[in-house]
Coordinates of N, CA and C in Angstrom, one line a residue:
X836 N 2.5 -10.9 5.8 CA 3.1 -10.3 4.7 C 3.3 -11.4 3.6
X837 N 2.8 -11.1 2.5 CA 2.9 -12.1 1.4 C 4.4 -12.2 0.9
X838 N 5.0 -11.1 0.7 CA 6.4 -11.1 0.3 C 7.3 -10.8 1.5
X839 N 7.9 -11.9 2.0 CA 8.8 -11.8 3.2 C 9.9 -10.7 3.0
X840 N 10.0 -9.9 3.9 CA 11.1 -8.8 3.9 C 11.0 -7.9 2.8
X841 N 9.8 -7.7 2.2 CA 9.7 -6.8 1.1 C 9.7 -5.3 1.5
X842 N 9.2 -5.0 2.7 CA 9.1 -3.7 3.2 C 9.0 -3.7 4.7
X843 N 9.4 -2.6 5.3 CA 9.1 -2.5 6.8 C 8.5 -1.1 7.1
X844 N 7.7 -1.1 8.1 CA 7.0 0.1 8.5 C 7.9 0.9 9.3
X845 N 8.2 2.2 8.9 CA 9.0 3.1 9.7 C 8.2 3.9 10.7
X846 N 7.0 4.3 10.3 CA 6.2 5.1 11.2 C 4.7 5.0 10.8
X847 N 3.9 5.1 11.8 CA 2.4 5.1 11.6 C 1.8 6.2 12.4
X848 N 0.9 7.0 11.8 CA 0.2 8.1 12.5 C -1.2 8.1 12.1
X849 N -2.1 8.2 13.1 CA -3.5 8.5 12.8 C -3.7 10.0 12.7
X850 N -4.1 10.5 11.6 CA -4.2 11.9 11.4 C -5.6 12.5 11.4
X851 N -6.6 11.6 11.6 CA -8.0 12.0 11.6 C -8.8 10.8 12.0
X852 N -10.1 11.0 12.0 CA -11.0 9.9 12.4 C -10.8 8.7 11.5
X853 N -10.6 8.8 10.2 CA -10.5 7.7 9.4 C -9.1 7.7 8.6
X854 N -8.3 8.7 8.9 CA -7.1 8.9 8.1 C -5.8 8.5 8.8
X855 N -5.0 7.9 8.0 CA -3.7 7.3 8.6 C -2.6 7.7 7.6
X856 N -1.4 8.0 8.1 CA -0.2 8.2 7.3 C 0.8 7.2 7.8
X857 N 1.3 6.4 6.8 CA 2.3 5.3 7.1 C 3.5 5.5 6.2
X858 N 4.6 5.5 6.8 CA 5.9 5.5 6.1 C 6.5 4.2 6.1
X859 N 6.9 3.7 4.9 CA 7.5 2.4 4.8 C 8.9 2.5 4.1
X860 N 9.7 1.5 4.3 CA 11.0 1.4 3.6 C 11.0 0.2 2.8
X861 N 11.1 0.3 1.5 CA 11.1 -0.8 0.6 C 12.5 -1.4 0.5
X862 N 12.6 -2.8 0.6 CA 13.9 -3.5 0.5 C 14.3 -3.5 -0.9
X863 N 15.2 -2.6 -1.3 CA 15.7 -2.5 -2.7 C 16.4 -3.8 -3.1
X864 N 16.8 -4.7 -2.2 CA 17.6 -5.9 -2.6 C 16.7 -7.1 -2.7
X865 N 15.3 -6.9 -2.6 CA 14.4 -8.0 -2.6 C 14.4 -8.7 -4.0
X866 N 14.2 -10.0 -4.0 CA 14.2 -10.8 -5.2 C 13.3 -10.3 -6.3
X867 N 12.2 -9.6 -5.9 CA 11.2 -9.1 -6.9 C 11.9 -8.2 -7.9
X868 N 12.8 -7.4 -7.4 CA 13.4 -6.4 -8.3 C 14.5 -6.9 -9.2
X869 N 14.9 -8.2 -9.0 CA 15.8 -8.8 -9.9 C 15.1 -9.2 -11.2
X870 N 13.8 -9.4 -11.1 CA 13.1 -9.7 -12.3 C 12.2 -8.6 -12.9
X871 N 12.2 -7.5 -12.1 CA 11.3 -6.4 -12.5 C 12.0 -5.0 -12.3
X872 N 12.9 -4.6 -12.9 CA 13.6 -5.1 -14.1 C 15.1 -5.1 -13.8
X873 N 15.8 -6.1 -14.3 CA 17.3 -6.1 -14.0 C 18.0 -4.8 -14.4
X874 N 18.7 -4.2 -13.5 CA 19.5 -3.0 -13.9 C 18.6 -1.7 -13.8
X875 N 17.3 -1.9 -13.7 CA 16.4 -0.7 -13.6 C 15.2 -1.2 -12.8
X876 N 15.3 -1.4 -11.5 CA 14.2 -1.9 -10.7 C 13.1 -0.9 -10.6
X877 N 11.9 -1.5 -10.8 CA 10.6 -0.7 -10.7 C 9.7 -1.5 -9.8
X878 N 9.0 -0.8 -8.9 CA 8.0 -1.4 -8.0 C 6.8 -1.9 -8.9
X879 N 6.5 -3.2 -8.8 CA 5.4 -3.7 -9.5 C 4.1 -3.2 -8.9
X880 N 3.2 -2.8 -9.7 CA 1.9 -2.3 -9.3 C 1.2 -3.2 -8.3
X881 N 1.2 -4.5 -8.6 CA 0.5 -5.5 -7.8 C 1.1 -5.5 -6.4
X882 N 2.4 -5.2 -6.3 CA 3.0 -5.2 -4.9 C 2.5 -4.0 -4.1
X883 N 2.3 -2.8 -4.8 CA 1.8 -1.7 -4.1 C 0.4 -2.0 -3.6
X884 N -0.4 -2.6 -4.5 CA -1.8 -3.0 -4.1 C -1.8 -3.9 -2.9
X885 N -0.9 -4.8 -2.9 CA -0.8 -5.8 -1.7 C -0.3 -5.1 -0.5
X886 N 0.6 -4.1 -0.6 CA 1.1 -3.4 0.6 C -0.1 -2.6 1.2
X887 N -0.9 -1.9 0.4 CA -2.1 -1.2 0.8 C -3.0 -2.1 1.6
X888 N -3.3 -3.3 1.0 CA -4.2 -4.3 1.6 C -3.6 -4.7 3.0
X889 N -2.3 -5.0 3.1 CA -1.7 -5.4 4.4 C -1.8 -4.3 5.4
X890 N -1.5 -3.1 5.0 CA -1.6 -2.0 6.0 C -3.0 -1.8 6.5
X891 N -4.0 -1.9 5.5 CA -5.4 -1.7 5.9 C -5.8 -2.8 6.9
X892 N -5.4 -4.1 6.6 CA -5.7 -5.2 7.5 C -5.1 -4.9 8.9
X893 N -3.9 -4.4 9.0 CA -3.3 -4.1 10.3 C -4.1 -3.0 11.0
X894 N -4.5 -2.0 10.3 CA -5.2 -0.9 10.9 C -6.6 -1.3 11.4
X895 N -7.3 -2.1 10.5 CA -8.7 -2.5 10.9 C -8.7 -3.8 11.7
X896 N -7.6 -4.4 11.8 CA -7.5 -5.7 12.6 C -8.5 -6.7 12.0
X897 N -8.7 -6.7 10.7 CA -9.5 -7.7 10.0 C -8.8 -8.3 8.8
X898 N -9.2 -9.5 8.5 CA -8.7 -10.2 7.3 C -9.6 -9.7 6.1
X899 N -9.0 -9.2 5.1 CA -9.7 -8.6 4.0 C -9.4 -9.3 2.7
X900 N -10.4 -9.2 1.8 CA -10.3 -9.7 0.4 C -10.7 -8.5 -0.5
X901 N -9.9 -8.2 -1.5 CA -10.3 -7.2 -2.5 C -11.6 -7.5 -3.2
X902 N -12.5 -6.6 -3.1 CA -13.8 -6.7 -3.9 C -13.7 -5.9 -5.2
X903 N -13.3 -4.7 -5.1 CA -13.2 -3.8 -6.3 C -12.0 -2.9 -6.2
X904 N -11.5 -2.6 -7.3 CA -10.4 -1.6 -7.4 C -11.0 -0.5 -8.4
X905 N -10.8 0.7 -8.1 CA -11.3 1.8 -8.9 C -10.3 2.9 -8.9
X906 N -10.3 3.7 -10.0 CA -9.4 4.8 -10.0 C -7.9 4.5 -9.7
X907 N -7.4 3.4 -10.2 CA -6.0 3.1 -9.9 C -5.2 3.9 -10.9
X908 N -4.4 4.8 -10.4 CA -3.6 5.7 -11.3 C -2.1 5.6 -10.8
X909 N -1.3 5.0 -11.6 CA 0.1 5.1 -11.3 C 0.7 6.3 -12.0
X910 N 1.1 7.3 -11.1 CA 1.5 8.6 -11.6 C 3.0 8.7 -11.8
X911 N 3.8 7.9 -11.1 CA 5.3 8.0 -11.3 C 5.8 6.6 -10.9
X912 N 6.9 6.2 -11.6 CA 7.6 5.0 -11.4 C 8.3 5.0 -10.0
X913 N 8.2 4.0 -9.3 CA 8.9 3.9 -8.0 C 10.1 3.0 -8.2
X914 N 11.3 3.6 -8.1 CA 12.6 2.9 -8.2 C 13.1 2.8 -6.7
X915 N 13.2 1.6 -6.2 CA 13.6 1.4 -4.8 C 15.0 1.7 -4.5
X916 N 15.8 1.9 -5.6 CA 17.2 2.3 -5.4 C 17.3 3.8 -5.1
X917 N 16.5 4.6 -5.8 CA 16.5 6.0 -5.6 C 15.5 6.5 -4.6
X918 N 14.4 5.8 -4.5 CA 13.3 6.3 -3.6 C 12.7 5.1 -2.8
X919 N 13.5 4.5 -1.9 CA 13.0 3.4 -1.1 C 12.0 3.7 0.0
X920 N 11.9 5.0 0.4 CA 11.0 5.4 1.4 C 9.7 6.0 0.8
X921 N 8.6 5.4 1.2 CA 7.3 5.8 0.6 C 6.4 6.2 1.8
X922 N 5.5 7.2 1.5 CA 4.5 7.7 2.4 C 3.2 7.3 1.9
X923 N 2.4 6.6 2.6 CA 1.1 6.2 2.2 C 0.0 6.9 3.0
X924 N -0.8 7.6 2.4 CA -1.9 8.3 3.1 C -3.2 7.5 2.8
X925 N -3.8 6.9 3.9 CA -4.9 6.1 3.8 C -6.1 6.7 4.4
X926 N -7.3 6.7 3.8 CA -8.6 7.1 4.3 C -9.4 5.9 4.3
X927 N -9.7 5.3 5.5 CA -10.3 4.0 5.7 C -11.7 4.2 6.4
X928 N -12.7 3.7 5.7 CA -14.0 3.7 6.3 C -14.7 2.3 6.2
X929 N -15.4 1.9 7.2 CA -16.2 0.7 7.2 C -17.6 1.0 6.9
X930 N -18.3 0.0 6.3 CA -19.7 0.2 6.0 C -20.5 -0.9 6.7
X931 N -21.8 -0.7 6.8 CA -22.7 -1.6 7.4 C -22.8 -2.9 6.7
X932 N -22.4 -2.9 5.4 CA -22.4 -4.1 4.6 C -21.2 -5.0 4.7
X933 N -20.4 -4.8 5.8 CA -19.2 -5.6 6.1 C -18.1 -5.3 5.1
X934 N -18.1 -4.1 4.6 CA -17.1 -3.7 3.6 C -16.1 -2.6 4.2
X935 N -14.9 -2.6 3.7 CA -14.0 -1.5 4.1 C -13.6 -0.8 2.8
X936 N -13.8 0.5 2.8 CA -13.4 1.4 1.7 C -12.2 2.1 2.0
X937 N -11.2 2.1 1.0 CA -10.0 2.8 1.2 C -9.7 3.7 0.0
X938 N -9.2 4.9 0.4 CA -8.7 5.9 -0.6 C -7.2 6.0 -0.2
X939 N -6.4 5.8 -1.2 CA -4.9 5.9 -0.9 C -4.2 6.9 -1.9
X940 N -3.3 7.6 -1.3 CA -2.3 8.3 -2.2 C -0.9 7.9 -1.6
X941 N -0.1 7.5 -2.5 CA 1.3 7.1 -2.1 C 2.3 8.1 -2.7
X942 N 3.2 8.5 -1.9 CA 4.2 9.5 -2.3 C 5.6 9.0 -2.1
X943 N 6.6 9.4 -2.9 CA 8.0 9.4 -2.5 C 8.4 10.9 -2.6
X944 N 9.1 11.3 -1.6 CA 9.4 12.8 -1.4 C 8.0 13.5 -1.6
X945 N 8.0 14.5 -2.4 CA 6.7 15.2 -2.7 C 6.0 14.8 -4.0
X946 N 6.5 13.7 -4.5 CA 6.0 13.2 -5.8 C 4.8 12.2 -5.6
X947 N 3.7 12.4 -6.2 CA 2.6 11.4 -6.1 C 2.9 10.3 -7.0
X948 N 3.0 9.0 -6.5 CA 3.4 7.9 -7.2 C 2.1 7.0 -7.6
X949 N 1.1 7.1 -6.7 CA -0.1 6.2 -6.9 C -1.3 6.8 -6.2
X950 N -2.4 6.8 -6.9 CA -3.7 7.1 -6.4 C -4.6 5.9 -6.6
X951 N -5.3 5.5 -5.6 CA -6.1 4.3 -5.7 C -7.3 4.4 -4.7
X952 N -8.4 3.9 -5.2 CA -9.6 3.7 -4.4 C -10.0 2.2 -4.5
X953 N -10.3 1.6 -3.4 CA -10.7 0.2 -3.5 C -11.7 -0.1 -2.3
X954 N -12.3 -1.3 -2.5 CA -13.2 -1.8 -1.5 C -12.8 -3.2 -1.2
X955 N -12.8 -3.5 0.1 CA -12.5 -4.9 0.6 C -13.7 -5.4 1.3
X956 N -13.8 -6.7 1.2 CA -14.8 -7.4 2.0 C -14.1 -8.0 3.2
X957 N -14.8 -7.9 4.4 CA -14.2 -8.4 5.6 C -14.5 -9.9 5.6
X958 N -13.5 -10.7 5.8 CA -13.6 -12.2 5.9 C -13.8 -12.6 7.3
X959 N -14.7 -13.6 7.5 CA -14.9 -14.2 8.8 C -14.1 -15.5 8.8
X960 N -13.1 -15.5 9.7 CA -12.3 -16.8 9.8 C -12.6 -17.5 11.0

């Protein structure tokens, strides 16, 4: 985890061959929110992208590096004080070219907060 104590996984469920639903709890008291923004905390987009990467690494049991991001759409602001619990729906597929493709939709309650498609390269360590 790049940001220590930034979030914790509450539940994980495999919902299909390549589909996973993960519920996380964002730490509303994390240092990130003191600068983004004082008195009105908003989840930084780059933090959501990092969370998706970390969860995908956990599921695939691979170290990954972002190769491309496409269709990144922030649909609603995530305020960790009012909506600390997020549901991430991930559709993860591997290719023969050593790539991992991910389609993500992130929700708080029934509100879509983020839609993202990206490709990772598997790193050999």
